[in-house]
CSV table of C-alpha atoms and ligand atoms in Angstrom, one decimal:
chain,number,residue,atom,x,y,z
A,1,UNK,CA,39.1,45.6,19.4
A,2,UNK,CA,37.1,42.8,18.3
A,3,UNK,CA,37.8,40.9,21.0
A,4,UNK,CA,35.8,44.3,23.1
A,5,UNK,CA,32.7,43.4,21.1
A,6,UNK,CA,32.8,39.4,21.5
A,7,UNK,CA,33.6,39.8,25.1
A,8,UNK,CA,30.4,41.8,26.0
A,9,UNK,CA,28.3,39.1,23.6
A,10,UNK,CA,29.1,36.3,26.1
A,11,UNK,CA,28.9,38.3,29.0
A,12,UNK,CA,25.8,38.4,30.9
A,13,UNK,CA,26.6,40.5,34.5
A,14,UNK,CA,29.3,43.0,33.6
A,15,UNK,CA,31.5,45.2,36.2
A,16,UNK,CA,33.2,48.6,35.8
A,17,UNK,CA,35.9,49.6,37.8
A,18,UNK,CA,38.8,52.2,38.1
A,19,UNK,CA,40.8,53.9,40.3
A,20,UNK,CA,41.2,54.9,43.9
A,21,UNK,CA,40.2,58.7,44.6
A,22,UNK,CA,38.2,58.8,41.3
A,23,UNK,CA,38.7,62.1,39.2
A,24,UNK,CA,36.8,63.3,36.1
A,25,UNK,CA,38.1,60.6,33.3
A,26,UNK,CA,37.7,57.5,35.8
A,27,UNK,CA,34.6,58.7,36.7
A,28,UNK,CA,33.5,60.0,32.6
A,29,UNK,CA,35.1,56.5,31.4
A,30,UNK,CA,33.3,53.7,33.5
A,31,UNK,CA,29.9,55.8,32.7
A,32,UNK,CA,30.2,56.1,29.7
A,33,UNK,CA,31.5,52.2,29.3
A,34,UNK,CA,28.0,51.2,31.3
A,35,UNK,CA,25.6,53.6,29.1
A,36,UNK,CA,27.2,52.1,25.8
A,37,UNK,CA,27.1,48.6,26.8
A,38,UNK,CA,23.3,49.1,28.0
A,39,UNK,CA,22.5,51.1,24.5
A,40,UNK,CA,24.0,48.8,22.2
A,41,UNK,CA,23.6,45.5,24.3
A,42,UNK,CA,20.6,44.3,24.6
A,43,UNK,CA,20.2,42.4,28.3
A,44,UNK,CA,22.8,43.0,30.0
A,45,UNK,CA,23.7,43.5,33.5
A,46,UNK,CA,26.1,46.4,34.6
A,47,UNK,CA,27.4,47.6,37.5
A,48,UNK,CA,30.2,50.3,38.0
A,49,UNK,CA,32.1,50.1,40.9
A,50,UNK,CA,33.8,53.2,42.6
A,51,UNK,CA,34.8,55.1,45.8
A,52,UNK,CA,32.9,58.1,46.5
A,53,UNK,CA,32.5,60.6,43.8
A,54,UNK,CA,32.6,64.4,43.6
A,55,UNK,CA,28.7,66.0,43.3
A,56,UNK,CA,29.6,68.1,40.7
A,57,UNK,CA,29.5,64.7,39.1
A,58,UNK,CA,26.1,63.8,40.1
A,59,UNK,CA,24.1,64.6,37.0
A,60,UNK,CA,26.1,62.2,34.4
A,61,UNK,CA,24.2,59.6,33.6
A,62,UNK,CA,23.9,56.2,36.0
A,63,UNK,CA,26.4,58.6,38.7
A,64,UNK,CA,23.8,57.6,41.1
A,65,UNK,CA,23.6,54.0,40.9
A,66,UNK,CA,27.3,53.6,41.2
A,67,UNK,CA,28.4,50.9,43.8
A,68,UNK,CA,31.3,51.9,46.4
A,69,UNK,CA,31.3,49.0,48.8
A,70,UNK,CA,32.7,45.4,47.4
A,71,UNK,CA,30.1,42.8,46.8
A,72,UNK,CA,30.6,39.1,46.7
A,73,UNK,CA,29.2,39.2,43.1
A,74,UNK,CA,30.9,37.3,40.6
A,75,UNK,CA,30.6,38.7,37.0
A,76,UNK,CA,31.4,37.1,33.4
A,77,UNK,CA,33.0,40.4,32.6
A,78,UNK,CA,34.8,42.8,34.5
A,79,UNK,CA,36.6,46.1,32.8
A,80,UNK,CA,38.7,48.1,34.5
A,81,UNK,CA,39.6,51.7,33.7
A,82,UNK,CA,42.0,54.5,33.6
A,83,UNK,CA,44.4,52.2,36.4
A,84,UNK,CA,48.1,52.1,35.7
A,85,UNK,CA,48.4,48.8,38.1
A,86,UNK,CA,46.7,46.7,40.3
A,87,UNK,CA,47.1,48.7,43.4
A,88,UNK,CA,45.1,51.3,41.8
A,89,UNK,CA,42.2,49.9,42.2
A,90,UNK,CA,42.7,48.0,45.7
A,91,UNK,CA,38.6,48.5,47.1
A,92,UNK,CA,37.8,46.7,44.4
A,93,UNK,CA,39.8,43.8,44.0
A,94,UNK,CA,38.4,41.0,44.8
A,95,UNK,CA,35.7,42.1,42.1
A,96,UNK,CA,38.4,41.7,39.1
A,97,UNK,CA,39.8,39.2,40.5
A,98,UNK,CA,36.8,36.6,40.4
A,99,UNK,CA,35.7,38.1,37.6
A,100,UNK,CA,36.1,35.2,34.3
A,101,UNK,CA,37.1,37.9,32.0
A,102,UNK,CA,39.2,41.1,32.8
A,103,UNK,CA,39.4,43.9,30.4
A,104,UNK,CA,41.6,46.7,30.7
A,105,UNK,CA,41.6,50.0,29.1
A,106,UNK,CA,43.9,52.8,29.5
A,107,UNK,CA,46.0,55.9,29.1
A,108,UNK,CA,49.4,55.6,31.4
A,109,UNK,CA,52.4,55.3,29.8
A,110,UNK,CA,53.6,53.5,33.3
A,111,UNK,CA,51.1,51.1,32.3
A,112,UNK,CA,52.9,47.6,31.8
A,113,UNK,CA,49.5,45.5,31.1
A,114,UNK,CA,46.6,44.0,33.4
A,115,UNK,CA,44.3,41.4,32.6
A,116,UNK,CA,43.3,38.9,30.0
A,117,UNK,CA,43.3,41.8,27.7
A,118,UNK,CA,44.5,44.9,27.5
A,119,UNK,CA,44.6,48.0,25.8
A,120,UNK,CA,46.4,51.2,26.5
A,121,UNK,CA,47.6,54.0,24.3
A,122,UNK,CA,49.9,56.5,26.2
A,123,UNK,CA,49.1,58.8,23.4
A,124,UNK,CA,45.5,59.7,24.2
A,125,UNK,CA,44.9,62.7,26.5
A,126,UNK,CA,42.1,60.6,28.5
A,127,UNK,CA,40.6,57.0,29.0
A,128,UNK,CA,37.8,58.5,27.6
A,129,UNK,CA,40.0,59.1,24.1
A,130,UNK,CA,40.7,55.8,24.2
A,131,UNK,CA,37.2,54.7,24.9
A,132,UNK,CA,36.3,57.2,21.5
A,133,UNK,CA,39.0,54.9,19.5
A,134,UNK,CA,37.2,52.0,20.9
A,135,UNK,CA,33.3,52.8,20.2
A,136,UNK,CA,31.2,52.8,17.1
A,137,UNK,CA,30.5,56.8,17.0
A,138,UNK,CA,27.2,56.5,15.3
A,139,UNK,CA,26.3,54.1,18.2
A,140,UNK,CA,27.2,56.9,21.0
A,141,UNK,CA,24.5,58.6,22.8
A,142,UNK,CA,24.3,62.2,23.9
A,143,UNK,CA,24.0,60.5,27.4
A,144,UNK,CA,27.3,58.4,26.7
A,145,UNK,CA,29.1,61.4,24.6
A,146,UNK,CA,28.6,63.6,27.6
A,147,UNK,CA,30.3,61.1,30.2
A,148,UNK,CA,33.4,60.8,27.3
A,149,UNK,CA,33.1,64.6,27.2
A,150,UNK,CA,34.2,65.3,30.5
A,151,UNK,CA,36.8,63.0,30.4
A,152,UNK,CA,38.8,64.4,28.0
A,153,UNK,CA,37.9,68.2,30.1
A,154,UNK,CA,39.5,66.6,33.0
A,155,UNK,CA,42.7,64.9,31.8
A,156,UNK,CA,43.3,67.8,29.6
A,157,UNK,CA,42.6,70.6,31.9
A,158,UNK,CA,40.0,71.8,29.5
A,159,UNK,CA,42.4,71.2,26.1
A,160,UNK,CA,45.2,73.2,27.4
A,161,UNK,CA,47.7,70.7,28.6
A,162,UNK,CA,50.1,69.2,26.2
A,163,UNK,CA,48.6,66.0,26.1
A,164,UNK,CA,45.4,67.5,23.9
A,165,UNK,CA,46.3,66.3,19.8
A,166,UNK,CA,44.6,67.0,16.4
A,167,UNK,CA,42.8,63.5,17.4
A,168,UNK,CA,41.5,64.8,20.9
A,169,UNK,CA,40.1,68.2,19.1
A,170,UNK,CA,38.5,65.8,16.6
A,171,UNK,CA,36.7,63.5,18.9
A,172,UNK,CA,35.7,66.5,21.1
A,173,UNK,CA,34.1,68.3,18.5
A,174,UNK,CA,32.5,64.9,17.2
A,175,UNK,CA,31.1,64.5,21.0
A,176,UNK,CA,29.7,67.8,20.7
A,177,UNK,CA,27.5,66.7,17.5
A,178,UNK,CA,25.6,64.6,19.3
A,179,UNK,CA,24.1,67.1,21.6
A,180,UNK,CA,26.9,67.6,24.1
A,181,UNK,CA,26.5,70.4,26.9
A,182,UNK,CA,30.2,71.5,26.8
A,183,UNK,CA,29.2,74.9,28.8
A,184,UNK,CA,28.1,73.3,31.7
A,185,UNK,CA,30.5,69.9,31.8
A,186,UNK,CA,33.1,72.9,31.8
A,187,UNK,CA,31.8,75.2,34.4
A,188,UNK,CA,30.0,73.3,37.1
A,189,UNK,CA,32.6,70.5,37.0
A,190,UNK,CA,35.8,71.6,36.1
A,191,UNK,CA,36.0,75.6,37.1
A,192,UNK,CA,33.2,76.1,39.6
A,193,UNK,CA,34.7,75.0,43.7
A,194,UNK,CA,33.1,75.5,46.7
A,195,UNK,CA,33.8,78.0,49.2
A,196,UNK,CA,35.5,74.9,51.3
A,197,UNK,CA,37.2,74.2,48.2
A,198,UNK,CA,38.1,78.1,48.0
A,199,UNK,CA,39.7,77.9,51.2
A,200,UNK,CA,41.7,75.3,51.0
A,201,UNK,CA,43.3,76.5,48.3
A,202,UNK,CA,44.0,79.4,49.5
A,203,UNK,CA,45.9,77.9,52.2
A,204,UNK,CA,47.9,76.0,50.0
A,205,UNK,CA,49.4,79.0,48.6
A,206,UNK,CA,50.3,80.2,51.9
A,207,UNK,CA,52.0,77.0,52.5
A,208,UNK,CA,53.5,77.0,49.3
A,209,UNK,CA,57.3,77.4,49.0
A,210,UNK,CA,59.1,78.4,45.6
A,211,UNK,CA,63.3,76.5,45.1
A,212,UNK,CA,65.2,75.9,42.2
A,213,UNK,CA,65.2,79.8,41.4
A,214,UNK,CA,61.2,79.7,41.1
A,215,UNK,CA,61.4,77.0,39.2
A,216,UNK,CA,59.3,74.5,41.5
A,217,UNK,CA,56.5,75.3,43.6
A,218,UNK,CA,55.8,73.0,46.4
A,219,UNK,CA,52.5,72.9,49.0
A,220,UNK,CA,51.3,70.7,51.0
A,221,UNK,CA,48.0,71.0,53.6
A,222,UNK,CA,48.2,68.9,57.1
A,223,UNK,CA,45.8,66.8,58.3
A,224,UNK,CA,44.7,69.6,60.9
A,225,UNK,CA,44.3,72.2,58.0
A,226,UNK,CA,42.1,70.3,56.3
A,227,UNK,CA,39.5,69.5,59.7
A,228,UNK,CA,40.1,72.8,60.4
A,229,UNK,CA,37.9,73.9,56.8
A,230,UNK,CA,36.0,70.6,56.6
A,231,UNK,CA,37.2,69.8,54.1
A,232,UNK,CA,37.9,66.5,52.3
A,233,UNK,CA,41.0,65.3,50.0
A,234,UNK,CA,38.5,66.0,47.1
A,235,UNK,CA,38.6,69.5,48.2
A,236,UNK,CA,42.2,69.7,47.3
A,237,UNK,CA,41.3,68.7,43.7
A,238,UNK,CA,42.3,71.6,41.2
A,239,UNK,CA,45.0,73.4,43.9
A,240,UNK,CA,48.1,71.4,41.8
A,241,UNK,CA,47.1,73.3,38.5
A,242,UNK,CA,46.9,76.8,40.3
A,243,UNK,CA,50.6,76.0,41.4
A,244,UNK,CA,51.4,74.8,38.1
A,245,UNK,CA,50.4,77.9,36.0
A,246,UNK,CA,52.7,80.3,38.5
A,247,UNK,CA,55.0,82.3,36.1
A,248,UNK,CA,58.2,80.8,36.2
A,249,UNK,CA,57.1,77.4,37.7
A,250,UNK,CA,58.3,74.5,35.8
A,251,UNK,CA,57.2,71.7,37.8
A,252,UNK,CA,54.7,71.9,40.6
A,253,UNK,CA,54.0,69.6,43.9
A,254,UNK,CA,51.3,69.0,46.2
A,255,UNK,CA,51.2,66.5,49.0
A,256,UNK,CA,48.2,65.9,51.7
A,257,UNK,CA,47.4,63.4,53.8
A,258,UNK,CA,44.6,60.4,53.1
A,259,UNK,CA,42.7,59.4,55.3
A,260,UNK,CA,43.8,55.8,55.6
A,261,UNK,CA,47.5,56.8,56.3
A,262,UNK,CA,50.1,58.1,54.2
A,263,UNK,CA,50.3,60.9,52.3
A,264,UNK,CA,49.3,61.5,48.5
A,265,UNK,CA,52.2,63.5,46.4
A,266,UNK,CA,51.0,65.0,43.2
A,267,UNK,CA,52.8,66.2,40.3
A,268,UNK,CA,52.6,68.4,37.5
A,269,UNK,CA,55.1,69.8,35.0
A,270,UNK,CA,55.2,72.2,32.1
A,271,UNK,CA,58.4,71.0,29.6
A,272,UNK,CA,60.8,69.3,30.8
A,273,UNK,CA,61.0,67.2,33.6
A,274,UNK,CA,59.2,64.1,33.2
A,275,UNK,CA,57.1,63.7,36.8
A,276,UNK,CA,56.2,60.1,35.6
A,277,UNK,CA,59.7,59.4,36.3
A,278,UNK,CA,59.9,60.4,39.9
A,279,UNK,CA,56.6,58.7,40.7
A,280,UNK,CA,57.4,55.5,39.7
A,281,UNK,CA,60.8,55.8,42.0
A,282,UNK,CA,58.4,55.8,44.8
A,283,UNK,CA,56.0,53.2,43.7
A,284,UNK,CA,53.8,55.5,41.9
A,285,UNK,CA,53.3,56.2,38.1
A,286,UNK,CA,51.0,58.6,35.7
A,287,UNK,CA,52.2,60.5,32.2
A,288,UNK,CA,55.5,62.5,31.8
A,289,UNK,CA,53.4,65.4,33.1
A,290,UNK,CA,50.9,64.7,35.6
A,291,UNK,CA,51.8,61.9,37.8
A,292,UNK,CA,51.8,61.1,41.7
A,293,UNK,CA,52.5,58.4,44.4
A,294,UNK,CA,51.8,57.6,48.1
A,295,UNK,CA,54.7,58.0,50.6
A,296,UNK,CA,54.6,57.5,54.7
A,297,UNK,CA,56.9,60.2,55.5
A,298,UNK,CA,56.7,63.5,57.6
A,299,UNK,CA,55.6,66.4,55.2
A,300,UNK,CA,59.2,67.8,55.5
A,301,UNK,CA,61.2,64.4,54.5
A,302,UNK,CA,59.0,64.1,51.4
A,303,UNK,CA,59.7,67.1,50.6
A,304,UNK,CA,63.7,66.1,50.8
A,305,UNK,CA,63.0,63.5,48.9
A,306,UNK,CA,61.1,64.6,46.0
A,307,UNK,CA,62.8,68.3,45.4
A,308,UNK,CA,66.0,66.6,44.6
A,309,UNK,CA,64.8,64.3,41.6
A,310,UNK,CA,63.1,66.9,40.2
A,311,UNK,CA,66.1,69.2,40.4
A,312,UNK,CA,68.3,66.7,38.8
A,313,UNK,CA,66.2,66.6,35.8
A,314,UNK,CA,66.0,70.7,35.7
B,1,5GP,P1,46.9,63.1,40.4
B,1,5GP,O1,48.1,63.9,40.8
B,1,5GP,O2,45.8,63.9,39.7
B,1,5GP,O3,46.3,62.3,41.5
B,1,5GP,O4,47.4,62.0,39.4
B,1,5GP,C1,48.0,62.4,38.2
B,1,5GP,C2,48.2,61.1,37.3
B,1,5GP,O5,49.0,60.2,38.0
B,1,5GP,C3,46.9,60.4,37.1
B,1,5GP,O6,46.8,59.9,35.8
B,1,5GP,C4,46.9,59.3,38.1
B,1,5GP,O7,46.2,58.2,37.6
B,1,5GP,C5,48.4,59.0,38.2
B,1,5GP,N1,48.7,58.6,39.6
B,1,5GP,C6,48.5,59.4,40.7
B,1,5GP,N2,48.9,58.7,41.8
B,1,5GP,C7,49.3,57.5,41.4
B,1,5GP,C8,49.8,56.4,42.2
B,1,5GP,O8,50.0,56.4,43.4
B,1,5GP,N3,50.1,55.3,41.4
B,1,5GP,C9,50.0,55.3,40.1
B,1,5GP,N4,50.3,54.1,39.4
B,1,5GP,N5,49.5,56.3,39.4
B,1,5GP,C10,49.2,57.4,40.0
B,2,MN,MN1,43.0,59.4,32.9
């Protein structure tokens, strides 16, 4: 990646950007982009660009300064991170869009390339990974490791999912080193929920509905369920794993409405049906398996629509 290195030498105002409904690797990866760039760069402008974040999110460095309304800034340099394709990162677009340069770095194997350049590697568990691949390590801060850090948490579900390698262990333990506070990264933002967030999933079990001799779990929450609790679609975050990890289940579902229309489908599997597949039928795309799409169906026709592609795989 020389051309990563020359790129941020002749930029002056850089933007960081990633995906709609930002989990713990889009958020980890843009942070960690800024904090590098600002150690190792001397004068350089940077602003990360994303929706709303989680709180539990709060205390990694520059969280607080993060833009999520579009300017009509123009920037030499614009990155954008852990998107798959361009309608990932619609709020923003007009941001990469004028930008001179775009950068993008990536994970998705459903990735088929964006911007000037681009690197992805479908083999890394996280953004962040790739972002490890990417950076000097003796140039990382414990500020910068700690944003990379909970990344790779995220995207591997703390090391357990089957995208974690010999080469994510290595990088995690080299974050560590440099002063690293796995305990809490782990804790207050990957295990700890609210009681709202308690709730909500334990509605979604309720809801839930087992086919395919247990072999798929399905859930969904309705618009009204989640008013009912308060809560917000980033309340729902973690509720796909818990169906997941049932005995028996192979591949897991989870569908709930956005706010701007439509409903979000999420998918999960455990060995052998490739949910990356499936997605990218309906427009959508991720890794073999976790993946997920939008569709502007009733609740019950998605559910006739996805259960049968998933069962042709099993
Ligand atoms: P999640 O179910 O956690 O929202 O997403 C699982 C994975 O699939 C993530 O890597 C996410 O980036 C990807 N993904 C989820 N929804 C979409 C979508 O609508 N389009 C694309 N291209 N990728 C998605
Ligand atoms: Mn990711």
């Amino acid at each position: 990646m020389k051309d990563f290195a020359n790129q941020i030498l002749q930029a002056a105002a850089i933007a960081i950007t990633g995906h709609i409904h930002p989990d713990g690797d889009c958020i980890g990866s843009c942070l960690a982009l800024r904090r590098y760039i600002l150690d190792n760069y001397s004068s350089k402008q940077v602003d990360v660009y994303l929706e709303p974040i989680g709180s539990e999110f709060l205390f990694l460095d520059g969280a607080s300064g993060i833009l999520s309304e579009c300017t009509e800034k123009k920037y030499d340099l614009c990155f954008v991170l852990d998107c798959s394709s361009e309608d990932r990162f619609t709020p923003f677009a007009d941001i990469v869009k004028c930008a001179k340069t775009v950068i993008c770095i990536d994970h998705h194997i459903s990735n088929q390339g964006l911007g000037d350049f681009c690197k992805v590697d479908a083999k890394a568990s996280a953004t962040c990974e790739v972002l490890c691949q990417i950076f000097s390590f003796d140039k990382i801060s414990t500020a910068c490791a700690s944003c990379l850090y909970t990344g790779i948490v995220h995207d591997t579900g703390v090391f357990k999912h089957s995208n974690t390698t010999k080469a994510t262990m290595m990088y995690a333990g080299s974050l560590l080193e440099k002063g690293v506070d796995n305990a809490k990264i782990i804790d207050e933002t990957f295990y700890q929920k609210s009681y709202v967030q308690n709730l909500v999933l334990g509605q979604a079990l309720l809801n839930s509905r087992l086919t395919a001799n247990g072999q798929i779990m399905f859930s969904s929450l309705s618009a009204e369920e989640l008013e009912q609790y308060e809560a917000s679609s980033a309340d729902t975050n973690g509720i796909i794993d818990q169906l997941r990890s049932t005995k028996g289940v192979e591949t897991a579902v989870f569908v709930y409405p956005l706010k701007e229309g439509g409903y979000k489908v999420s998918m999960r599997s455990n060995n052998k049906v490739d949910v990356a597949v499936i997605a990218q039928k309906f427009q959508g795309g991720g890794h073999i398996r976790a993946a997920g799409c939008t569709l502007y169906h009733t609740l019950e026709e998605i559910y006739q629509k996805i259960i049968p592609k998933i069962e042709e795989q099993l």
